[in-house]
Amino acid sequence: MIVFAGGAIVAWFPAFRTIIRENSPVAAQQSILGTVFLLFGIFGSAIWLLMWRMSGFPPWMVLSDVNGFFLWVLTCGSAFLMAAPRVSPHVPPRTNWRRIWIAAALSFGLGYFIVHERPNIAPLVEWLRLRVSDVVGPAGRSEMPKLLEQTARASIGEP
C-alpha cells in the first residue's frame, strides 16, 4: 500500500499543482482533489499501520488522533471522488515516469531495509506516544484516551 500510494501521489502531484495554480473546470478539480486526498489517506494510514505493527501493536496508536486524521482524509477523498461529475475530457497532465520510478525504488529500498534489518523503532513510537496519545485541552489532559486504551486492552485480554 505504501509503494502504491506513494507512487500514485507522485504521479498525481502535477495535476494537483495544476488545479491550485490555474483556473480549471470544477469537475476536474473535484476528481483530482479526491484522488490526491484518497491516496494521501492511504499512504499515511499504511505508514502508521506499519509503525504500529513494528512496535508490537500498542493500543494507543489505534486510538490516536493521527490514525483518525488519516482515516478522515481518506474519507474526504472518497467523498470528493463520489461527488465529482464524470467528465472524461478532464484528465490530469502527463505523468513524469522518472519521478515514479525514483519513488518506487526508494519505497522498495525502505521496504527491503525494514524486512531484513527489522530496526527497533520503540524509541520513535515512545516519542510519538508522549506527543499524540493524550488530548491536551484548556483544562489540561483528558482522561478519555486513557479510558479508551484501557477498554482496548480489556477487549484483547491484556491487564
PDB file of C-alpha atoms in Angstrom:
ATOM      1  CA  MET A   1       0.000   0.000   0.000  1.00  0.00           C
ATOM      2  CA  ILE A   2       2.817   2.384   0.823  1.00  0.00           C
ATOM      3  CA  VAL A   3       4.542   1.803  -2.532  1.00  0.00           C
ATOM      4  CA  PHE A   4       1.292   2.109  -4.490  1.00  0.00           C
ATOM      5  CA  ALA A   5       0.021   5.198  -2.684  1.00  0.00           C
ATOM      6  CA  GLY A   6       3.426   6.904  -2.652  1.00  0.00           C
ATOM      7  CA  GLY A   7       3.943   6.290  -6.366  1.00  0.00           C
ATOM      8  CA  ALA A   8       0.412   7.398  -7.168  1.00  0.00           C
ATOM      9  CA  ILE A   9       0.826  10.604  -5.142  1.00  0.00           C
ATOM     10  CA  VAL A  10       3.978  11.362  -7.113  1.00  0.00           C
ATOM     11  CA  ALA A  11       2.066  10.691 -10.342  1.00  0.00           C
ATOM     12  CA  TRP A  12      -0.899  12.885  -9.368  1.00  0.00           C
ATOM     13  CA  PHE A  13       1.100  15.749  -7.839  1.00  0.00           C
ATOM     14  CA  PRO A  14       1.458  17.670 -11.148  1.00  0.00           C
ATOM     15  CA  ALA A  15      -2.325  17.539 -11.589  1.00  0.00           C
ATOM     16  CA  PHE A  16      -2.815  18.718  -8.000  1.00  0.00           C
ATOM     17  CA  ARG A  17      -0.374  21.586  -8.574  1.00  0.00           C
ATOM     18  CA  THR A  18      -2.225  22.499 -11.793  1.00  0.00           C
ATOM     19  CA  ILE A  19      -5.634  22.809 -10.118  1.00  0.00           C
ATOM     20  CA  ILE A  20      -4.130  25.014  -7.417  1.00  0.00           C
ATOM     21  CA  ARG A  21      -2.220  27.342  -9.782  1.00  0.00           C
ATOM     22  CA  GLU A  22      -4.500  27.536 -12.803  1.00  0.00           C
ATOM     23  CA  ASN A  23      -8.172  28.067 -13.419  1.00  0.00           C
ATOM     24  CA  SER A  24      -9.572  24.644 -14.256  1.00  0.00           C
ATOM     25  CA  PRO A  25     -13.050  23.100 -14.545  1.00  0.00           C
ATOM     26  CA  VAL A  26     -14.733  22.259 -11.246  1.00  0.00           C
ATOM     27  CA  ALA A  27     -15.273  18.631 -12.286  1.00  0.00           C
ATOM     28  CA  ALA A  28     -11.536  18.161 -12.811  1.00  0.00           C
ATOM     29  CA  GLN A  29     -10.772  19.891  -9.516  1.00  0.00           C
ATOM     30  CA  GLN A  30     -13.106  17.629  -7.570  1.00  0.00           C
ATOM     31  CA  SER A  31     -11.802  14.494  -9.213  1.00  0.00           C
ATOM     32  CA  ILE A  32      -8.115  15.348  -8.795  1.00  0.00           C
ATOM     33  CA  LEU A  33      -8.570  16.636  -5.244  1.00  0.00           C
ATOM     34  CA  GLY A  34     -10.482  13.475  -4.337  1.00  0.00           C
ATOM     35  CA  THR A  35      -7.802  11.249  -5.825  1.00  0.00           C
ATOM     36  CA  VAL A  36      -4.946  13.054  -4.066  1.00  0.00           C
ATOM     37  CA  PHE A  37      -6.750  13.086  -0.703  1.00  0.00           C
ATOM     38  CA  LEU A  38      -7.660   9.412  -1.037  1.00  0.00           C
ATOM     39  CA  LEU A  39      -4.069   8.467  -1.875  1.00  0.00           C
ATOM     40  CA  PHE A  40      -2.641  10.639   0.909  1.00  0.00           C
ATOM     41  CA  GLY A  41      -5.004   8.982   3.402  1.00  0.00           C
ATOM     42  CA  ILE A  42      -3.996   5.509   2.225  1.00  0.00           C
ATOM     43  CA  PHE A  43      -0.300   6.452   2.336  1.00  0.00           C
ATOM     44  CA  GLY A  44      -0.471   7.909   5.856  1.00  0.00           C
ATOM     45  CA  SER A  45      -2.605   5.066   7.195  1.00  0.00           C
ATOM     46  CA  ALA A  46      -0.275   2.468   5.710  1.00  0.00           C
ATOM     47  CA  ILE A  47       2.795   4.075   7.285  1.00  0.00           C
ATOM     48  CA  TRP A  48       1.014   4.381  10.644  1.00  0.00           C
ATOM     49  CA  LEU A  49      -0.094   0.733  10.391  1.00  0.00           C
ATOM     50  CA  LEU A  50       3.455  -0.377   9.592  1.00  0.00           C
ATOM     51  CA  MET A  51       4.813   1.532  12.604  1.00  0.00           C
ATOM     52  CA  TRP A  52       2.047   0.040  14.783  1.00  0.00           C
ATOM     53  CA  ARG A  53       2.932  -3.456  13.653  1.00  0.00           C
ATOM     54  CA  MET A  54       6.700  -2.944  14.032  1.00  0.00           C
ATOM     55  CA  SER A  55       6.300  -1.596  17.574  1.00  0.00           C
ATOM     56  CA  GLY A  56       4.333  -4.533  18.962  1.00  0.00           C
ATOM     57  CA  PHE A  57       0.719  -3.410  18.371  1.00  0.00           C
ATOM     58  CA  PRO A  58       0.381  -0.735  21.100  1.00  0.00           C
ATOM     59  CA  PRO A  59      -3.327   0.091  21.593  1.00  0.00           C
ATOM     60  CA  TRP A  60      -2.727   3.830  21.917  1.00  0.00           C
ATOM     61  CA  MET A  61      -1.681   4.019  18.248  1.00  0.00           C
ATOM     62  CA  VAL A  62      -5.055   2.683  17.099  1.00  0.00           C
ATOM     63  CA  LEU A  63      -6.858   5.208  19.278  1.00  0.00           C
ATOM     64  CA  SER A  64      -4.637   8.187  18.411  1.00  0.00           C
ATOM     65  CA  ASP A  65      -5.716  11.299  16.561  1.00  0.00           C
ATOM     66  CA  VAL A  66      -3.051  10.617  13.932  1.00  0.00           C
ATOM     67  CA  ASN A  67      -4.842   7.445  12.876  1.00  0.00           C
ATOM     68  CA  GLY A  68      -8.169   9.273  12.913  1.00  0.00           C
ATOM     69  CA  PHE A  69      -6.738  12.097  10.803  1.00  0.00           C
ATOM     70  CA  PHE A  70      -5.588   9.788   8.018  1.00  0.00           C
ATOM     71  CA  LEU A  71      -8.943   7.994   8.035  1.00  0.00           C
ATOM     72  CA  TRP A  72     -10.693  11.384   7.828  1.00  0.00           C
ATOM     73  CA  VAL A  73      -8.521  12.456   4.864  1.00  0.00           C
ATOM     74  CA  LEU A  74      -9.271   9.129   3.161  1.00  0.00           C
ATOM     75  CA  THR A  75     -12.995   9.658   3.741  1.00  0.00           C
ATOM     76  CA  CYS A  76     -12.838  13.226   2.382  1.00  0.00           C
ATOM     77  CA  GLY A  77     -11.072  11.966  -0.724  1.00  0.00           C
ATOM     78  CA  SER A  78     -13.749   9.338  -1.259  1.00  0.00           C
ATOM     79  CA  ALA A  79     -16.477  11.962  -0.857  1.00  0.00           C
ATOM     80  CA  PHE A  80     -14.823  14.295  -3.397  1.00  0.00           C
ATOM     81  CA  LEU A  81     -14.499  11.424  -5.874  1.00  0.00           C
ATOM     82  CA  MET A  82     -18.122  10.380  -5.471  1.00  0.00           C
ATOM     83  CA  ALA A  83     -19.326  13.986  -5.837  1.00  0.00           C
ATOM     84  CA  ALA A  84     -17.204  14.737  -8.913  1.00  0.00           C
ATOM     85  CA  PRO A  85     -19.126  14.777 -12.188  1.00  0.00           C
ATOM     86  CA  ARG A  86     -17.894  12.109 -14.583  1.00  0.00           C
ATOM     87  CA  VAL A  87     -16.487  14.217 -17.376  1.00  0.00           C
ATOM     88  CA  SER A  88     -13.983  12.301 -19.486  1.00  0.00           C
ATOM     89  CA  PRO A  89     -12.185  15.206 -21.264  1.00  0.00           C
ATOM     90  CA  HIS A  90     -10.751  16.422 -17.939  1.00  0.00           C
ATOM     91  CA  VAL A  91      -7.675  14.331 -17.378  1.00  0.00           C
ATOM     92  CA  PRO A  92      -4.592  15.092 -15.305  1.00  0.00           C
ATOM     93  CA  PRO A  93      -1.363  16.217 -17.013  1.00  0.00           C
ATOM     94  CA  ARG A  94       1.057  13.586 -18.285  1.00  0.00           C
ATOM     95  CA  THR A  95       2.876  11.588 -15.665  1.00  0.00           C
ATOM     96  CA  ASN A  96       6.589  12.028 -15.032  1.00  0.00           C
ATOM     97  CA  TRP A  97       7.605   8.348 -15.044  1.00  0.00           C
ATOM     98  CA  ARG A  98      11.129   9.130 -13.905  1.00  0.00           C
ATOM     99  CA  ARG A  99       9.776  10.520 -10.615  1.00  0.00           C
ATOM    100  CA  ILE A 100       7.521   7.490 -10.178  1.00  0.00           C
ATOM    101  CA  TRP A 101      10.431   5.085 -10.687  1.00  0.00           C
ATOM    102  CA  ILE A 102      12.546   7.025  -8.183  1.00  0.00           C
ATOM    103  CA  ALA A 103       9.688   6.956  -5.631  1.00  0.00           C
ATOM    104  CA  ALA A 104       9.136   3.231  -6.235  1.00  0.00           C
ATOM    105  CA  ALA A 105      12.854   2.470  -5.867  1.00  0.00           C
ATOM    106  CA  LEU A 106      13.015   4.420  -2.593  1.00  0.00           C
ATOM    107  CA  SER A 107       9.879   2.655  -1.327  1.00  0.00           C
ATOM    108  CA  PHE A 108      11.181  -0.799  -2.249  1.00  0.00           C
ATOM    109  CA  GLY A 109      14.566   0.044  -0.715  1.00  0.00           C
ATOM    110  CA  LEU A 110      12.916   1.129   2.518  1.00  0.00           C
ATOM    111  CA  GLY A 111      10.729  -1.982   2.468  1.00  0.00           C
ATOM    112  CA  TYR A 112      13.769  -4.223   1.986  1.00  0.00           C
ATOM    113  CA  PHE A 113      15.543  -2.481   4.864  1.00  0.00           C
ATOM    114  CA  ILE A 114      12.542  -2.901   7.185  1.00  0.00           C
ATOM    115  CA  VAL A 115      12.018  -6.579   6.319  1.00  0.00           C
ATOM    116  CA  HIS A 116      15.655  -7.645   6.539  1.00  0.00           C
ATOM    117  CA  GLU A 117      17.079  -5.346   9.219  1.00  0.00           C
ATOM    118  CA  ARG A 118      13.979  -5.126  11.447  1.00  0.00           C
ATOM    119  CA  PRO A 119      15.020  -1.847  13.052  1.00  0.00           C
ATOM    120  CA  ASN A 120      13.953  -1.176  16.619  1.00  0.00           C
ATOM    121  CA  ILE A 121      11.524   1.717  16.374  1.00  0.00           C
ATOM    122  CA  ALA A 122      10.416   1.553  20.023  1.00  0.00           C
ATOM    123  CA  PRO A 123      12.139   4.881  20.885  1.00  0.00           C
ATOM    124  CA  LEU A 124      10.384   6.603  17.975  1.00  0.00           C
ATOM    125  CA  VAL A 125       6.997   5.152  18.948  1.00  0.00           C
ATOM    126  CA  GLU A 126       7.512   6.140  22.588  1.00  0.00           C
ATOM    127  CA  TRP A 127       8.405   9.684  21.487  1.00  0.00           C
ATOM    128  CA  LEU A 128       5.223   9.770  19.381  1.00  0.00           C
ATOM    129  CA  ARG A 129       3.140   8.370  22.257  1.00  0.00           C
ATOM    130  CA  LEU A 130       4.230  11.201  24.504  1.00  0.00           C
ATOM    131  CA  ARG A 131       3.148  13.739  21.905  1.00  0.00           C
ATOM    132  CA  VAL A 132      -0.007  12.337  20.306  1.00  0.00           C
ATOM    133  CA  SER A 133      -1.636   9.813  22.634  1.00  0.00           C
ATOM    134  CA  ASP A 134      -3.122  12.292  25.122  1.00  0.00           C
ATOM    135  CA  VAL A 135      -5.567  15.020  24.195  1.00  0.00           C
ATOM    136  CA  VAL A 136      -4.457  18.296  25.730  1.00  0.00           C
ATOM    137  CA  GLY A 137      -7.053  20.998  26.095  1.00  0.00           C
ATOM    138  CA  PRO A 138      -7.513  24.196  28.091  1.00  0.00           C
ATOM    139  CA  ALA A 139      -8.314  22.190  31.241  1.00  0.00           C
ATOM    140  CA  GLY A 140      -5.217  20.011  30.952  1.00  0.00           C
ATOM    141  CA  ARG A 141      -5.009  16.357  29.990  1.00  0.00           C
ATOM    142  CA  SER A 142      -8.189  14.484  29.163  1.00  0.00           C
ATOM    143  CA  GLU A 143      -8.928  11.116  30.740  1.00  0.00           C
ATOM    144  CA  MET A 144     -10.718   9.873  27.582  1.00  0.00           C
ATOM    145  CA  PRO A 145      -7.631   8.451  25.776  1.00  0.00           C
ATOM    146  CA  LYS A 146      -6.657   6.607  28.973  1.00  0.00           C
ATOM    147  CA  LEU A 147     -10.159   5.127  29.285  1.00  0.00           C
ATOM    148  CA  LEU A 148     -10.186   4.150  25.605  1.00  0.00           C
ATOM    149  CA  GLU A 149      -6.796   2.480  25.929  1.00  0.00           C
ATOM    150  CA  GLN A 150      -7.977   0.534  28.994  1.00  0.00           C
ATOM    151  CA  THR A 151     -11.092  -0.552  27.076  1.00  0.00           C
ATOM    152  CA  ALA A 152      -8.977  -1.633  24.101  1.00  0.00           C
ATOM    153  CA  ARG A 153      -6.608  -3.594  26.337  1.00  0.00           C
ATOM    154  CA  ALA A 154      -9.534  -5.293  28.085  1.00  0.00           C
ATOM    155  CA  SER A 155     -11.088  -6.267  24.747  1.00  0.00           C
ATOM    156  CA  ILE A 156      -7.931  -8.102  23.679  1.00  0.00           C
ATOM    157  CA  GLY A 157      -7.385  -9.684  27.088  1.00  0.00           C
ATOM    158  CA  GLU A 158      -4.486  -7.567  28.340  1.00  0.00           C
ATOM    159  CA  PRO A 159      -4.407  -6.462  32.005  1.00  0.00           C
TER     160      PRO A 159
END
